[in-house]
mmCIF file of C-alpha atoms in Angstrom:
data_model
loop_
_atom_site.group_PDB
_atom_site.id
_atom_site.type_symbol
_atom_site.label_atom_id
_atom_site.label_comp_id
_atom_site.label_asym_id
_atom_site.label_seq_id
_atom_site.Cartn_x
_atom_site.Cartn_y
_atom_site.Cartn_z
ATOM 1 C CA UNK A 65 19.311 151.742 -149.963
ATOM 2 C CA UNK A 66 16.383 154.177 -150.368
ATOM 3 C CA UNK A 67 14.123 151.256 -151.424
ATOM 4 C CA UNK A 68 14.804 149.488 -148.139
ATOM 5 C CA UNK A 69 13.762 152.562 -146.216
ATOM 6 C CA UNK A 70 10.599 152.790 -148.398
ATOM 7 C CA UNK A 71 9.771 149.122 -147.793
ATOM 8 C CA UNK A 72 10.329 149.406 -144.031
ATOM 9 C CA UNK A 73 8.190 152.505 -143.918
ATOM 10 C CA UNK A 74 5.415 150.768 -145.865
ATOM 11 C CA UNK A 75 5.571 147.779 -143.558
ATOM 12 C CA UNK A 76 5.384 149.864 -140.416
ATOM 13 C CA UNK A 77 2.370 151.752 -141.690
ATOM 14 C CA UNK A 78 0.645 148.456 -142.638
ATOM 15 C CA UNK A 79 1.250 147.020 -139.182
ATOM 16 C CA UNK A 80 0.023 150.176 -137.555
ATOM 17 C CA UNK A 81 -3.349 149.800 -139.394
ATOM 18 C CA UNK A 82 -3.738 146.154 -138.566
ATOM 19 C CA UNK A 83 -2.987 146.580 -134.831
ATOM 20 C CA UNK A 84 -6.164 146.648 -132.741
ATOM 21 C CA UNK A 85 -6.690 148.897 -129.721
ATOM 22 C CA UNK A 86 -7.428 147.488 -126.303
ATOM 23 C CA UNK A 87 -10.694 149.448 -126.038
ATOM 24 C CA UNK A 88 -13.363 147.827 -123.885
ATOM 25 C CA UNK A 89 -16.976 148.008 -124.742
ATOM 26 C CA UNK A 90 -20.105 146.647 -123.088
ATOM 27 C CA UNK A 91 -19.624 143.280 -124.825
ATOM 28 C CA UNK A 92 -16.171 142.906 -123.510
ATOM 29 C CA UNK A 93 -17.189 143.354 -119.827
ATOM 30 C CA UNK A 94 -20.458 141.427 -119.913
ATOM 31 C CA UNK A 95 -20.615 138.577 -117.418
ATOM 32 C CA UNK A 96 -21.208 137.679 -113.759
ATOM 33 C CA UNK A 97 -18.860 139.085 -111.133
ATOM 34 C CA UNK A 98 -18.520 137.449 -107.744
ATOM 35 C CA UNK A 99 -17.226 139.462 -104.789
ATOM 36 C CA UNK A 100 -17.905 141.419 -101.662
ATOM 37 C CA UNK A 101 -20.742 143.917 -101.162
ATOM 38 C CA UNK A 102 -20.095 146.564 -98.450
ATOM 39 C CA UNK A 103 -22.731 148.816 -96.884
ATOM 40 C CA UNK A 104 -21.609 151.234 -94.172
ATOM 41 C CA UNK A 105 -22.205 149.821 -90.744
ATOM 42 C CA UNK A 106 -22.966 146.221 -92.036
ATOM 43 C CA UNK A 107 -20.534 143.382 -92.321
ATOM 44 C CA UNK A 108 -19.424 142.662 -95.943
ATOM 45 C CA UNK A 109 -21.427 139.911 -97.705
ATOM 46 C CA UNK A 110 -20.777 137.760 -100.754
ATOM 47 C CA UNK A 111 -22.827 138.758 -103.804
ATOM 48 C CA UNK A 112 -22.995 138.450 -107.518
ATOM 49 C CA UNK A 113 -23.402 141.302 -109.909
ATOM 50 C CA UNK A 114 -24.489 140.720 -113.522
ATOM 51 C CA UNK A 115 -23.319 142.981 -116.354
ATOM 52 C CA UNK A 116 -25.348 142.577 -119.594
ATOM 53 C CA UNK A 117 -24.521 144.351 -122.809
ATOM 54 C CA UNK A 118 -27.398 146.196 -124.305
ATOM 55 C CA UNK A 119 -25.403 148.017 -126.984
ATOM 56 C CA UNK A 120 -21.702 148.730 -127.763
ATOM 57 C CA UNK A 121 -21.529 151.451 -125.139
ATOM 58 C CA UNK A 122 -24.478 150.547 -122.809
ATOM 59 C CA UNK A 123 -24.635 147.897 -120.125
ATOM 60 C CA UNK A 124 -27.319 146.898 -117.704
ATOM 61 C CA UNK A 125 -26.016 146.263 -114.086
ATOM 62 C CA UNK A 126 -28.145 143.878 -111.933
ATOM 63 C CA UNK A 127 -27.800 143.222 -108.217
ATOM 64 C CA UNK A 128 -30.447 141.336 -106.307
ATOM 65 C CA UNK A 129 -31.360 140.947 -102.696
ATOM 66 C CA UNK A 130 -29.446 143.783 -100.963
ATOM 67 C CA UNK A 131 -30.598 143.826 -97.378
ATOM 68 C CA UNK A 132 -30.917 147.210 -95.767
ATOM 69 C CA UNK A 133 -32.094 145.812 -92.356
ATOM 70 C CA UNK A 134 -35.274 144.392 -90.922
ATOM 71 C CA UNK A 135 -37.199 147.671 -91.082
ATOM 72 C CA UNK A 136 -36.342 148.697 -94.615
ATOM 73 C CA UNK A 137 -36.103 145.126 -96.098
ATOM 74 C CA UNK A 138 -34.211 144.197 -99.220
ATOM 75 C CA UNK A 139 -34.018 145.815 -102.624
ATOM 76 C CA UNK A 140 -32.959 144.791 -106.142
ATOM 77 C CA UNK A 141 -30.969 147.217 -108.267
ATOM 78 C CA UNK A 142 -31.030 147.285 -112.093
ATOM 79 C CA UNK A 143 -29.302 150.220 -113.712
ATOM 80 C CA UNK A 144 -28.498 151.166 -117.308
ATOM 81 C CA UNK A 145 -24.925 152.539 -117.507
ATOM 82 C CA UNK A 146 -22.889 154.116 -120.250
ATOM 83 C CA UNK A 147 -19.573 152.427 -120.857
ATOM 84 C CA UNK A 148 -16.572 154.640 -121.747
ATOM 85 C CA UNK A 149 -13.157 153.019 -122.319
ATOM 86 C CA UNK A 150 -10.092 154.835 -121.148
ATOM 87 C CA UNK A 151 -6.610 153.307 -121.328
ATOM 88 C CA UNK A 152 -7.874 149.655 -120.943
ATOM 89 C CA UNK A 153 -10.366 150.473 -118.233
ATOM 90 C CA UNK A 154 -14.101 150.481 -118.835
ATOM 91 C CA UNK A 155 -15.780 153.297 -116.842
ATOM 92 C CA UNK A 156 -19.443 152.889 -115.983
ATOM 93 C CA UNK A 157 -21.853 155.720 -115.216
ATOM 94 C CA UNK A 158 -25.629 155.695 -114.952
ATOM 95 C CA UNK A 159 -28.595 155.927 -112.553
ATOM 96 C CA UNK A 160 -31.627 154.011 -111.519
ATOM 97 C CA UNK A 161 -34.937 154.484 -109.608
ATOM 98 C CA UNK A 162 -35.214 152.596 -106.303
ATOM 99 C CA UNK A 163 -38.215 152.131 -104.016
ATOM 100 C CA UNK A 164 -38.368 150.339 -100.668
ATOM 101 C CA UNK A 165 -40.486 150.575 -97.484
ATOM 102 C CA UNK A 166 -42.224 153.773 -98.511
ATOM 103 C CA UNK A 167 -39.117 155.504 -99.782
ATOM 104 C CA UNK A 168 -38.668 156.317 -103.435
ATOM 105 C CA UNK A 169 -35.567 157.712 -105.164
ATOM 106 C CA UNK A 170 -35.607 158.547 -108.878
ATOM 107 C CA UNK A 171 -32.030 159.108 -109.782
ATOM 108 C CA UNK A 172 -29.653 156.996 -107.686
ATOM 109 C CA UNK A 173 -26.141 157.314 -109.161
ATOM 110 C CA UNK A 174 -24.475 154.017 -110.190
ATOM 111 C CA UNK A 175 -20.757 154.371 -111.106
ATOM 112 C CA UNK A 176 -17.830 151.979 -111.505
ATOM 113 C CA UNK A 177 -15.059 150.558 -113.512
ATOM 114 C CA UNK A 178 -13.834 147.255 -114.984
ATOM 115 C CA UNK A 179 -10.171 146.619 -115.274
ATOM 116 C CA UNK A 180 -8.478 143.168 -115.676
ATOM 117 C CA UNK A 181 -11.708 141.278 -115.090
ATOM 118 C CA UNK A 182 -12.248 143.175 -111.798
ATOM 119 C CA UNK A 183 -15.484 145.211 -111.260
ATOM 120 C CA UNK A 184 -15.636 148.025 -108.734
ATOM 121 C CA UNK A 185 -19.114 149.455 -108.356
ATOM 122 C CA UNK A 186 -20.568 152.242 -106.218
ATOM 123 C CA UNK A 187 -24.303 152.897 -105.643
ATOM 124 C CA UNK A 188 -25.187 156.091 -103.656
ATOM 125 C CA UNK A 189 -28.664 155.724 -102.169
ATOM 126 C CA UNK A 190 -29.283 158.599 -99.717
ATOM 127 C CA UNK A 191 -28.039 157.499 -96.230
ATOM 128 C CA UNK A 192 -26.651 154.272 -97.737
ATOM 129 C CA UNK A 193 -23.457 154.034 -99.761
ATOM 130 C CA UNK A 194 -23.098 150.611 -101.345
ATOM 131 C CA UNK A 195 -19.805 149.360 -102.769
ATOM 132 C CA UNK A 196 -19.010 146.129 -104.610
ATOM 133 C CA UNK A 197 -15.749 144.671 -105.692
ATOM 134 C CA UNK A 198 -15.670 141.360 -107.561
ATOM 135 C CA UNK A 199 -13.953 139.258 -110.219
ATOM 136 C CA UNK A 200 -15.636 137.899 -113.321
ATOM 137 C CA UNK A 201 -16.391 134.186 -113.283
#
């Protein structure tokens, strides 16, 4: 009877070592996400955000052609973010420099998360808060 317990214990330990975690890294979340871009005071518009892995825990977030009105024009955003996996959710945090119509911002925060192929992203340019929510193609 003691041998059975020993075999069961050995089997459980072996299965525990072979089971993989559901940790997400930059490679797991890379792709193109299609969804809605929201800017305060502007109607939501359809946009694509590209997430490109540049390391296991680094991703490049790209979003092109964000219109901030006729006076300010449009901007492109490309930010490098650190990817941290917590309980099946990939959290993104980084910053980028943005220039448009004579304005220049050096450290614009870019944060977000990916869960179940859904990307939620927030970009905080002074006087403009940009939010995106989309699903990976």
